[in-house]
PDB file of C-alpha atoms in Angstrom:
ATOM      1  CA  MET R   1     119.106-151.554-115.613  1.00  0.00           C
ATOM      2  CA  LYS R   2     120.719-154.683-114.146  1.00  0.00           C
ATOM      3  CA  LYS R   3     123.667-154.267-116.596  1.00  0.00           C
ATOM      4  CA  VAL R   4     124.196-150.593-115.753  1.00  0.00           C
ATOM      5  CA  LEU R   5     124.030-151.271-111.921  1.00  0.00           C
ATOM      6  CA  GLY R   6     126.604-154.151-112.323  1.00  0.00           C
ATOM      7  CA  ASN R   7     129.052-151.913-113.940  1.00  0.00           C
ATOM      8  CA  LYS R   8     131.176-150.383-111.283  1.00  0.00           C
ATOM      9  CA  LYS R   9     132.495-147.696-113.557  1.00  0.00           C
ATOM     10  CA  ALA R  10     128.943-146.440-114.274  1.00  0.00           C
ATOM     11  CA  LEU R  11     128.081-146.519-110.667  1.00  0.00           C
ATOM     12  CA  MET R  12     131.177-144.279-109.951  1.00  0.00           C
ATOM     13  CA  LEU R  13     130.196-141.972-112.732  1.00  0.00           C
ATOM     14  CA  PHE R  14     126.642-141.546-111.009  1.00  0.00           C
ATOM     15  CA  ILE R  15     127.933-141.302-107.594  1.00  0.00           C
ATOM     16  CA  LEU R  16     131.026-139.041-108.209  1.00  0.00           C
ATOM     17  CA  PRO R  17     129.324-135.525-108.628  1.00  0.00           C
ATOM     18  CA  GLY R  18     127.110-136.036-105.532  1.00  0.00           C
ATOM     19  CA  LEU R  19     130.211-137.387-103.688  1.00  0.00           C
ATOM     20  CA  ILE R  20     132.247-134.198-104.726  1.00  0.00           C
ATOM     21  CA  LEU R  21     129.588-131.984-103.753  1.00  0.00           C
ATOM     22  CA  TYR R  22     129.064-133.558-100.356  1.00  0.00           C
ATOM     23  CA  VAL R  23     132.843-133.447 -99.632  1.00  0.00           C
ATOM     24  CA  GLY R  24     133.074-129.898-100.584  1.00  0.00           C
ATOM     25  CA  ILE R  25     130.113-128.730 -98.759  1.00  0.00           C
ATOM     26  CA  VAL R  26     130.144-130.984 -95.511  1.00  0.00           C
ATOM     27  CA  ILE R  27     133.389-132.659 -95.080  1.00  0.00           C
ATOM     28  CA  VAL R  28     135.867-129.927 -95.969  1.00  0.00           C
ATOM     29  CA  PRO R  29     134.149-127.362 -93.701  1.00  0.00           C
ATOM     30  CA  VAL R  30     134.180-129.716 -90.691  1.00  0.00           C
ATOM     31  CA  ILE R  31     137.836-130.407 -91.228  1.00  0.00           C
ATOM     32  CA  TRP R  32     138.615-126.808 -91.625  1.00  0.00           C
ATOM     33  CA  SER R  33     136.428-125.952 -88.430  1.00  0.00           C
ATOM     34  CA  PHE R  34     138.398-128.441 -86.500  1.00  0.00           C
ATOM     35  CA  GLY R  35     141.626-126.871 -87.599  1.00  0.00           C
ATOM     36  CA  TYR R  36     140.484-123.516 -86.538  1.00  0.00           C
ATOM     37  CA  SER R  37     139.456-125.005 -83.250  1.00  0.00           C
ATOM     38  CA  LEU R  38     142.972-125.683 -82.306  1.00  0.00           C
ATOM     39  CA  TYR R  39     143.824-121.744 -82.394  1.00  0.00           C
ATOM     40  CA  THR R  40     142.666-119.003 -80.324  1.00  0.00           C
ATOM     41  CA  GLY R  41     141.887-115.382 -81.624  1.00  0.00           C
ATOM     42  CA  THR R  42     141.017-114.334 -85.039  1.00  0.00           C
ATOM     43  CA  PRO R  43     142.901-115.351 -88.376  1.00  0.00           C
ATOM     44  CA  GLY R  44     145.133-112.586 -89.329  1.00  0.00           C
ATOM     45  CA  LEU R  45     145.248-110.939 -85.997  1.00  0.00           C
ATOM     46  CA  ASP R  46     146.155-112.513 -82.815  1.00  0.00           C
ATOM     47  CA  TRP R  47     145.903-115.987 -84.283  1.00  0.00           C
ATOM     48  CA  GLU R  48     147.784-118.551 -81.943  1.00  0.00           C
ATOM     49  CA  PHE R  49     148.136-122.348 -81.792  1.00  0.00           C
ATOM     50  CA  SER R  50     146.573-123.541 -78.506  1.00  0.00           C
ATOM     51  CA  GLY R  51     146.111-127.298 -78.971  1.00  0.00           C
ATOM     52  CA  ILE R  52     143.112-128.747 -77.029  1.00  0.00           C
ATOM     53  CA  ARG R  53     142.798-125.688 -74.715  1.00  0.00           C
ATOM     54  CA  ASN R  54     139.404-124.723 -76.288  1.00  0.00           C
ATOM     55  CA  TYR R  55     137.907-128.117 -75.756  1.00  0.00           C
ATOM     56  CA  GLN R  56     139.137-127.966 -72.124  1.00  0.00           C
ATOM     57  CA  ARG R  57     137.392-124.507 -71.793  1.00  0.00           C
ATOM     58  CA  LEU R  58     134.240-126.042 -73.032  1.00  0.00           C
ATOM     59  CA  PHE R  59     133.789-127.935 -69.685  1.00  0.00           C
ATOM     60  CA  GLN R  60     134.407-124.682 -67.643  1.00  0.00           C
ATOM     61  CA  ASP R  61     132.111-122.524 -69.613  1.00  0.00           C
ATOM     62  CA  SER R  62     128.764-121.787 -67.800  1.00  0.00           C
ATOM     63  CA  ARG R  63     127.351-119.865 -70.773  1.00  0.00           C
ATOM     64  CA  LEU R  64     127.907-122.800 -73.117  1.00  0.00           C
ATOM     65  CA  GLN R  65     126.223-124.959 -70.515  1.00  0.00           C
ATOM     66  CA  ALA R  66     123.267-122.729 -70.417  1.00  0.00           C
ATOM     67  CA  ALA R  67     123.006-122.496 -73.964  1.00  0.00           C
ATOM     68  CA  LEU R  68     123.054-126.383 -74.128  1.00  0.00           C
ATOM     69  CA  ILE R  69     120.199-126.517 -71.769  1.00  0.00           C
ATOM     70  CA  VAL R  70     118.181-124.127 -73.866  1.00  0.00           C
ATOM     71  CA  ASN R  71     118.980-126.453 -76.964  1.00  0.00           C
ATOM     72  CA  LEU R  72     117.819-129.515 -75.153  1.00  0.00           C
ATOM     73  CA  LYS R  73     114.727-128.135 -73.887  1.00  0.00           C
ATOM     74  CA  TYR R  74     113.889-126.485 -77.421  1.00  0.00           C
ATOM     75  CA  ILE R  75     114.541-129.976 -79.204  1.00  0.00           C
ATOM     76  CA  LEU R  76     112.134-131.624 -76.549  1.00  0.00           C
ATOM     77  CA  TYR R  77     109.353-128.972 -77.278  1.00  0.00           C
ATOM     78  CA  THR R  78     109.690-128.438 -80.867  1.00  0.00           C
ATOM     79  CA  MET R  79     110.650-131.960 -82.213  1.00  0.00           C
ATOM     80  CA  LEU R  80     107.737-133.667 -80.486  1.00  0.00           C
ATOM     81  CA  GLY R  81     105.318-130.956 -81.464  1.00  0.00           C
ATOM     82  CA  GLN R  82     106.479-130.885 -85.165  1.00  0.00           C
ATOM     83  CA  VAL R  83     106.372-134.667 -85.897  1.00  0.00           C
ATOM     84  CA  VAL R  84     103.168-135.351 -83.587  1.00  0.00           C
ATOM     85  CA  LEU R  85     101.111-132.503 -84.924  1.00  0.00           C
ATOM     86  CA  GLY R  86     102.422-133.305 -88.537  1.00  0.00           C
ATOM     87  CA  LEU R  87     101.275-136.893 -88.142  1.00  0.00           C
ATOM     88  CA  CYS R  88      97.805-135.607 -86.843  1.00  0.00           C
ATOM     89  CA  LEU R  89      97.397-133.333 -89.857  1.00  0.00           C
ATOM     90  CA  ALA R  90      98.332-136.147 -92.259  1.00  0.00           C
ATOM     91  CA  LEU R  91      95.733-138.337 -90.605  1.00  0.00           C
ATOM     92  CA  LEU R  92      93.216-135.600 -91.001  1.00  0.00           C
ATOM     93  CA  PHE R  93      94.015-135.148 -94.735  1.00  0.00           C
ATOM     94  CA  ARG R  94      93.822-138.826 -95.297  1.00  0.00           C
ATOM     95  CA  PHE R  95      90.753-140.034 -93.412  1.00  0.00           C
ATOM     96  CA  GLY R  96      89.002-136.872 -91.882  1.00  0.00           C
ATOM     97  CA  LEU R  97      88.539-134.425 -94.918  1.00  0.00           C
ATOM     98  CA  LYS R  98      85.906-135.151 -97.402  1.00  0.00           C
ATOM     99  CA  ARG R  99      85.929-131.748 -99.262  1.00  0.00           C
ATOM    100  CA  PHE R 100      88.412-129.036 -99.882  1.00  0.00           C
ATOM    101  CA  LYS R 101      91.431-131.444 -99.261  1.00  0.00           C
ATOM    102  CA  SER R 102      93.805-129.574-101.647  1.00  0.00           C
ATOM    103  CA  ALA R 103      93.031-126.310-100.234  1.00  0.00           C
ATOM    104  CA  VAL R 104      93.312-127.342 -96.562  1.00  0.00           C
ATOM    105  CA  ARG R 105      96.804-129.099 -97.456  1.00  0.00           C
ATOM    106  CA  THR R 106      98.043-125.899 -99.043  1.00  0.00           C
ATOM    107  CA  ILE R 107      96.961-123.730 -96.225  1.00  0.00           C
ATOM    108  CA  ALA R 108      98.736-126.123 -93.713  1.00  0.00           C
ATOM    109  CA  PHE R 109     101.759-126.098 -95.859  1.00  0.00           C
ATOM    110  CA  PHE R 110     101.886-122.376 -96.451  1.00  0.00           C
ATOM    111  CA  PRO R 111     103.862-121.403 -93.303  1.00  0.00           C
ATOM    112  CA  VAL R 112     106.878-123.442 -94.457  1.00  0.00           C
ATOM    113  CA  ILE R 113     107.432-121.091 -97.365  1.00  0.00           C
ATOM    114  CA  LEU R 114     107.273-117.830 -95.311  1.00  0.00           C
ATOM    115  CA  PRO R 115     110.522-115.970 -94.638  1.00  0.00           C
ATOM    116  CA  THR R 116     111.643-116.445 -91.095  1.00  0.00           C
ATOM    117  CA  VAL R 117     112.050-112.746 -90.389  1.00  0.00           C
ATOM    118  CA  ALA R 118     108.403-112.261 -91.487  1.00  0.00           C
ATOM    119  CA  VAL R 119     107.152-115.101 -89.232  1.00  0.00           C
ATOM    120  CA  GLY R 120     109.057-113.610 -86.309  1.00  0.00           C
ATOM    121  CA  GLN R 121     107.525-110.321 -86.865  1.00  0.00           C
ATOM    122  CA  LEU R 122     104.064-111.682 -87.072  1.00  0.00           C
ATOM    123  CA  PHE R 123     104.459-113.628 -83.798  1.00  0.00           C
ATOM    124  CA  ALA R 124     105.932-110.643 -82.016  1.00  0.00           C
ATOM    125  CA  LYS R 125     102.734-108.820 -82.829  1.00  0.00           C
ATOM    126  CA  ILE R 126     100.618-111.879 -81.697  1.00  0.00           C
ATOM    127  CA  TYR R 127     102.693-112.118 -78.268  1.00  0.00           C
ATOM    128  CA  GLU R 128     102.576-108.188 -77.689  1.00  0.00           C
ATOM    129  CA  ILE R 129     101.713-106.699 -74.535  1.00  0.00           C
ATOM    130  CA  GLN R 130     103.038-103.119 -74.928  1.00  0.00           C
ATOM    131  CA  PRO R 131     101.789-100.363 -76.157  1.00  0.00           C
ATOM    132  CA  ASN R 132      98.659-102.571 -77.117  1.00  0.00           C
ATOM    133  CA  TYR R 133      97.744-106.096 -76.527  1.00  0.00           C
ATOM    134  CA  GLY R 134      98.584-108.587 -79.289  1.00  0.00           C
ATOM    135  CA  LEU R 135      96.201-111.169 -80.647  1.00  0.00           C
ATOM    136  CA  LEU R 136      96.962-113.694 -77.865  1.00  0.00           C
ATOM    137  CA  ASN R 137      96.653-111.348 -74.768  1.00  0.00           C
ATOM    138  CA  SER R 138      93.575-109.607 -76.419  1.00  0.00           C
ATOM    139  CA  LEU R 139      91.932-113.173 -76.741  1.00  0.00           C
ATOM    140  CA  LEU R 140      92.690-113.899 -73.108  1.00  0.00           C
ATOM    141  CA  ASP R 141      91.535-110.612 -71.957  1.00  0.00           C
ATOM    142  CA  GLY R 142      88.214-110.938 -73.906  1.00  0.00           C
ATOM    143  CA  LEU R 143      87.711-114.387 -72.348  1.00  0.00           C
ATOM    144  CA  GLY R 144      87.952-112.805 -68.978  1.00  0.00           C
ATOM    145  CA  ILE R 145      91.357-114.545 -67.917  1.00  0.00           C
ATOM    146  CA  GLN R 146      93.400-111.644 -67.343  1.00  0.00           C
ATOM    147  CA  GLU R 147      95.707-113.510 -65.071  1.00  0.00           C
ATOM    148  CA  LEU R 148      97.155-115.232 -68.001  1.00  0.00           C
ATOM    149  CA  VAL R 149      97.978-111.864 -69.789  1.00  0.00           C
ATOM    150  CA  GLN R 150     101.735-111.597 -69.831  1.00  0.00           C
ATOM    151  CA  PRO R 151     104.691-110.519 -71.752  1.00  0.00           C
ATOM    152  CA  TRP R 152     105.157-113.920 -73.574  1.00  0.00           C
ATOM    153  CA  ILE R 153     108.704-113.258 -75.181  1.00  0.00           C
ATOM    154  CA  GLY R 154     109.623-110.618 -72.536  1.00  0.00           C
ATOM    155  CA  GLN R 155     110.131-113.192 -69.576  1.00  0.00           C
ATOM    156  CA  ALA R 156     112.377-116.078 -69.390  1.00  0.00           C
ATOM    157  CA  SER R 157     109.711-118.503 -68.199  1.00  0.00           C
ATOM    158  CA  THR R 158     107.714-118.348 -71.225  1.00  0.00           C
ATOM    159  CA  ALA R 159     110.089-117.026 -73.993  1.00  0.00           C
ATOM    160  CA  LEU R 160     111.430-120.586 -75.033  1.00  0.00           C
ATOM    161  CA  PRO R 161     107.803-122.117 -75.009  1.00  0.00           C
ATOM    162  CA  ALA R 162     106.572-119.125 -77.154  1.00  0.00           C
ATOM    163  CA  LEU R 163     109.392-119.649 -79.575  1.00  0.00           C
ATOM    164  CA  SER R 164     108.845-123.424 -79.810  1.00  0.00           C
ATOM    165  CA  PHE R 165     105.155-122.840 -80.659  1.00  0.00           C
ATOM    166  CA  MET R 166     106.095-120.439 -83.447  1.00  0.00           C
ATOM    167  CA  ASP R 167     108.572-123.031 -84.854  1.00  0.00           C
ATOM    168  CA  ILE R 168     106.029-125.864 -84.600  1.00  0.00           C
ATOM    169  CA  TRP R 169     103.367-123.747 -86.611  1.00  0.00           C
ATOM    170  CA  VAL R 170     105.819-123.009 -89.158  1.00  0.00           C
ATOM    171  CA  SER R 171     107.137-126.598 -89.697  1.00  0.00           C
ATOM    172  CA  MET R 172     104.132-129.101 -88.878  1.00  0.00           C
ATOM    173  CA  GLY R 173     102.816-128.638 -92.310  1.00  0.00           C
ATOM    174  CA  PHE R 174     106.097-129.954 -93.865  1.00  0.00           C
ATOM    175  CA  TYR R 175     105.924-133.128 -91.727  1.00  0.00           C
ATOM    176  CA  ALA R 176     102.359-133.533 -92.470  1.00  0.00           C
ATOM    177  CA  VAL R 177     103.171-133.691 -96.204  1.00  0.00           C
ATOM    178  CA  ILE R 178     105.748-136.407 -95.472  1.00  0.00           C
ATOM    179  CA  PHE R 179     103.392-138.364 -93.414  1.00  0.00           C
ATOM    180  CA  PHE R 180     100.557-137.841 -95.985  1.00  0.00           C
ATOM    181  CA  GLY R 181     102.855-139.424 -98.746  1.00  0.00           C
ATOM    182  CA  GLY R 182     103.554-142.374 -96.332  1.00  0.00           C
ATOM    183  CA  LEU R 183      99.845-142.893 -95.708  1.00  0.00           C
ATOM    184  CA  LEU R 184      99.046-142.755 -99.419  1.00  0.00           C
ATOM    185  CA  ASP R 185     101.488-145.681 -99.930  1.00  0.00           C
ATOM    186  CA  ILE R 186      99.522-147.747 -97.518  1.00  0.00           C
ATOM    187  CA  SER R 187      96.980-149.790 -99.870  1.00  0.00           C
ATOM    188  CA  ASP R 188      93.237-148.979 -99.382  1.00  0.00           C
ATOM    189  CA  ASP R 189      92.783-152.721 -99.151  1.00  0.00           C
ATOM    190  CA  ILE R 190      94.416-153.010 -95.825  1.00  0.00           C
ATOM    191  CA  VAL R 191      92.416-150.171 -94.453  1.00  0.00           C
ATOM    192  CA  GLU R 192      89.295-151.629 -95.827  1.00  0.00           C
ATOM    193  CA  ALA R 193      90.061-155.091 -94.499  1.00  0.00           C
ATOM    194  CA  ALA R 194      90.685-153.692 -91.019  1.00  0.00           C
ATOM    195  CA  LYS R 195      87.316-151.817 -91.053  1.00  0.00           C
ATOM    196  CA  ILE R 196      85.466-155.023 -92.152  1.00  0.00           C
ATOM    197  CA  ASP R 197      87.029-156.732 -89.310  1.00  0.00           C
ATOM    198  CA  GLY R 198      85.549-154.227 -86.875  1.00  0.00           C
ATOM    199  CA  CYS R 199      88.693-152.379 -86.247  1.00  0.00           C
ATOM    200  CA  GLY R 200      88.355-149.149 -84.829  1.00  0.00           C
ATOM    201  CA  PHE R 201      90.184-146.109 -85.920  1.00  0.00           C
ATOM    202  CA  TRP R 202      92.587-145.988 -82.758  1.00  0.00           C
ATOM    203  CA  ARG R 203      93.120-149.777 -82.860  1.00  0.00           C
ATOM    204  CA  MET R 204      93.865-149.476 -86.611  1.00  0.00           C
ATOM    205  CA  PHE R 205      96.335-146.602 -86.324  1.00  0.00           C
ATOM    206  CA  ARG R 206      98.188-148.499 -83.303  1.00  0.00           C
ATOM    207  CA  SER R 207      98.476-151.867 -85.003  1.00  0.00           C
ATOM    208  CA  ILE R 208      98.522-151.121 -88.716  1.00  0.00           C
ATOM    209  CA  LEU R 209      99.129-147.557 -89.707  1.00  0.00           C
ATOM    210  CA  PHE R 210     101.771-146.462 -87.241  1.00  0.00           C
ATOM    211  CA  PRO R 211     103.925-149.712 -87.711  1.00  0.00           C
ATOM    212  CA  LEU R 212     103.800-149.207 -91.459  1.00  0.00           C
ATOM    213  CA  LEU R 213     104.673-145.422 -90.931  1.00  0.00           C
ATOM    214  CA  ARG R 214     107.705-146.374 -88.868  1.00  0.00           C
ATOM    215  CA  PRO R 215     110.461-145.699 -91.639  1.00  0.00           C
ATOM    216  CA  VAL R 216     108.733-142.215 -92.368  1.00  0.00           C
ATOM    217  CA  THR R 217     108.398-141.244 -88.627  1.00  0.00           C
ATOM    218  CA  ILE R 218     112.258-142.123 -88.219  1.00  0.00           C
ATOM    219  CA  THR R 219     113.025-139.855 -91.202  1.00  0.00           C
ATOM    220  CA  CYS R 220     110.622-136.943 -89.728  1.00  0.00           C
ATOM    221  CA  LEU R 221     112.401-137.378 -86.342  1.00  0.00           C
ATOM    222  CA  VAL R 222     115.940-137.204 -87.919  1.00  0.00           C
ATOM    223  CA  PHE R 223     114.880-133.930 -90.103  1.00  0.00           C
ATOM    224  CA  SER R 224     113.316-132.290 -86.897  1.00  0.00           C
ATOM    225  CA  PHE R 225     116.205-133.195 -84.745  1.00  0.00           C
ATOM    226  CA  ALA R 226     118.741-131.789 -87.259  1.00  0.00           C
ATOM    227  CA  GLY R 227     116.856-128.662 -87.540  1.00  0.00           C
ATOM    228  CA  THR R 228     116.070-127.884 -84.046  1.00  0.00           C
ATOM    229  CA  VAL R 229     119.667-128.600 -82.661  1.00  0.00           C
ATOM    230  CA  LYS R 230     120.926-125.844 -85.130  1.00  0.00           C
ATOM    231  CA  MET R 231     118.348-123.370 -83.808  1.00  0.00           C
ATOM    232  CA  PHE R 232     119.284-119.756 -84.868  1.00  0.00           C
ATOM    233  CA  GLU R 233     117.197-117.896 -87.336  1.00  0.00           C
ATOM    234  CA  SER R 234     113.760-118.266 -85.769  1.00  0.00           C
ATOM    235  CA  ALA R 235     115.115-117.204 -82.242  1.00  0.00           C
ATOM    236  CA  MET R 236     117.196-114.315 -83.634  1.00  0.00           C
ATOM    237  CA  ALA R 237     114.060-113.028 -85.485  1.00  0.00           C
ATOM    238  CA  LEU R 238     111.570-113.217 -82.631  1.00  0.00           C
ATOM    239  CA  THR R 239     113.640-112.824 -79.230  1.00  0.00           C
ATOM    240  CA  GLY R 240     117.254-112.208 -80.404  1.00  0.00           C
ATOM    241  CA  GLY R 241     118.293-114.635 -77.974  1.00  0.00           C
ATOM    242  CA  GLY R 242     116.753-112.870 -75.015  1.00  0.00           C
ATOM    243  CA  PRO R 243     115.373-111.965 -72.469  1.00  0.00           C
ATOM    244  CA  GLY R 244     118.876-112.402 -70.970  1.00  0.00           C
ATOM    245  CA  ASN R 245     120.208-115.528 -72.475  1.00  0.00           C
ATOM    246  CA  ALA R 246     116.781-117.368 -72.086  1.00  0.00           C
ATOM    247  CA  THR R 247     116.606-118.338 -75.877  1.00  0.00           C
ATOM    248  CA  THR R 248     120.344-118.266 -76.696  1.00  0.00           C
ATOM    249  CA  SER R 249     121.085-121.487 -78.317  1.00  0.00           C
ATOM    250  CA  LEU R 250     124.601-123.160 -79.071  1.00  0.00           C
ATOM    251  CA  SER R 251     124.394-121.712 -82.732  1.00  0.00           C
ATOM    252  CA  MET R 252     123.821-118.126 -81.398  1.00  0.00           C
ATOM    253  CA  TYR R 253     126.359-118.495 -78.755  1.00  0.00           C
ATOM    254  CA  MET R 254     128.911-119.786 -81.501  1.00  0.00           C
ATOM    255  CA  TYR R 255     128.102-116.875 -83.659  1.00  0.00           C
ATOM    256  CA  ASN R 256     128.481-114.321 -80.831  1.00  0.00           C
ATOM    257  CA  VAL R 257     131.807-115.870 -79.642  1.00  0.00           C
ATOM    258  CA  ALA R 258     133.229-116.185 -83.229  1.00  0.00           C
ATOM    259  CA  PHE R 259     132.040-112.897 -84.823  1.00  0.00           C
ATOM    260  CA  SER R 260     130.998-110.458 -81.905  1.00  0.00           C
ATOM    261  CA  TYR R 261     133.910-111.338 -79.733  1.00  0.00           C
ATOM    262  CA  GLY R 262     136.250-112.108 -82.226  1.00  0.00           C
ATOM    263  CA  ASN R 263     137.274-115.474 -80.895  1.00  0.00           C
ATOM    264  CA  VAL R 264     136.994-117.641 -84.210  1.00  0.00           C
ATOM    265  CA  GLY R 265     138.965-120.513 -82.644  1.00  0.00           C
ATOM    266  CA  TYR R 266     136.752-121.120 -79.668  1.00  0.00           C
ATOM    267  CA  GLY R 267     133.743-120.529 -81.930  1.00  0.00           C
ATOM    268  CA  SER R 268     134.808-123.337 -84.119  1.00  0.00           C
ATOM    269  CA  ALA R 269     135.167-125.477 -81.152  1.00  0.00           C
ATOM    270  CA  ILE R 270     131.591-124.896 -80.297  1.00  0.00           C
ATOM    271  CA  ALA R 271     130.679-125.630 -83.860  1.00  0.00           C
ATOM    272  CA  ILE R 272     132.307-129.023 -83.414  1.00  0.00           C
ATOM    273  CA  VAL R 273     130.382-129.680 -80.571  1.00  0.00           C
ATOM    274  CA  ILE R 274     127.063-128.899 -82.319  1.00  0.00           C
ATOM    275  CA  PHE R 275     128.249-131.288 -85.170  1.00  0.00           C
ATOM    276  CA  VAL R 276     128.916-134.012 -82.823  1.00  0.00           C
ATOM    277  CA  ILE R 277     125.545-133.517 -80.987  1.00  0.00           C
ATOM    278  CA  CYS R 278     123.875-133.801 -84.565  1.00  0.00           C
ATOM    279  CA  ILE R 279     125.673-137.021 -85.259  1.00  0.00           C
ATOM    280  CA  ILE R 280     124.926-138.686 -81.816  1.00  0.00           C
ATOM    281  CA  GLY R 281     121.293-137.549 -81.816  1.00  0.00           C
ATOM    282  CA  THR R 282     120.672-138.787 -85.278  1.00  0.00           C
ATOM    283  CA  ARG R 283     122.236-142.150 -84.597  1.00  0.00           C
ATOM    284  CA  LEU R 284     120.318-142.501 -81.296  1.00  0.00           C
ATOM    285  CA  ILE R 285     116.998-141.844 -83.435  1.00  0.00           C
ATOM    286  CA  ARG R 286     118.002-144.263 -86.027  1.00  0.00           C
ATOM    287  CA  ALA R 287     118.610-147.012 -83.513  1.00  0.00           C
ATOM    288  CA  PHE R 288     114.912-147.175 -83.012  1.00  0.00           C
ATOM    289  CA  ASP R 289     114.479-148.470 -86.720  1.00  0.00           C
ATOM    290  CA  LYS R 290     114.320-152.113 -86.041  1.00  0.00           C
ATOM    291  CA  GLU R 291     114.764-152.750 -89.907  1.00  0.00           C
ATOM    292  CA  GLU R 292     118.333-151.504 -89.874  1.00  0.00           C
TER     293      GLU R 292
END
């Protein structure tokens, strides 16, 4: 193994296929989008070079600013929910369950593999108020708290939290599996030694488990941030960006500008903004990893 790893030609041979795929799938489209962002209109039609005018327009676009605020709120709600509940589920799998562990883990992970459209239709029925109460409003009505019965995805004040709850439910099983793998890597001897020393569960989690899970936590935060900043499919399936623009994200606004309004150049500029936000956000999260 050392002989192979010390051979630069062998290393290049192993790295080259992945590097070619990465350049072709990631780098080339980014460069292409940046080139498009310097034009206005649609390729083949009214396609004109505009320089940095699209980027100047970004600072004056109130709809873009509203979409950015929606994105930031969604990231805050969903990322924290996915990672925190995923960690709680993993702790339950590792220390709380005595029987049926495999069945419970399978049930928790099952929403991850469901089609987004199917999940959107499911939660649309759960949140329904007309013509009949959905599961949530029926439950509230049955408990006698009719004042909380409302159109959850039909009003701006609750549409985004309702969307975030759906995406947390879908993805927390994925993060639970990642955290569970990290917990399995922690030696049982460490846990048993902590118990013998009289360490309670909260103290053991705060002083032993969580510090050892820090690399896994950083990875989960990066995955969750990258997914939430590109919010599109779930919002399209559940709310369609509405009501109004209450759940219209940057990605949805980019799609509308480029394909519905026919301004591919400005849509490409928005795509570059999303790419930059992904890079900056990921680097900020990675900055908390003291081992780097």
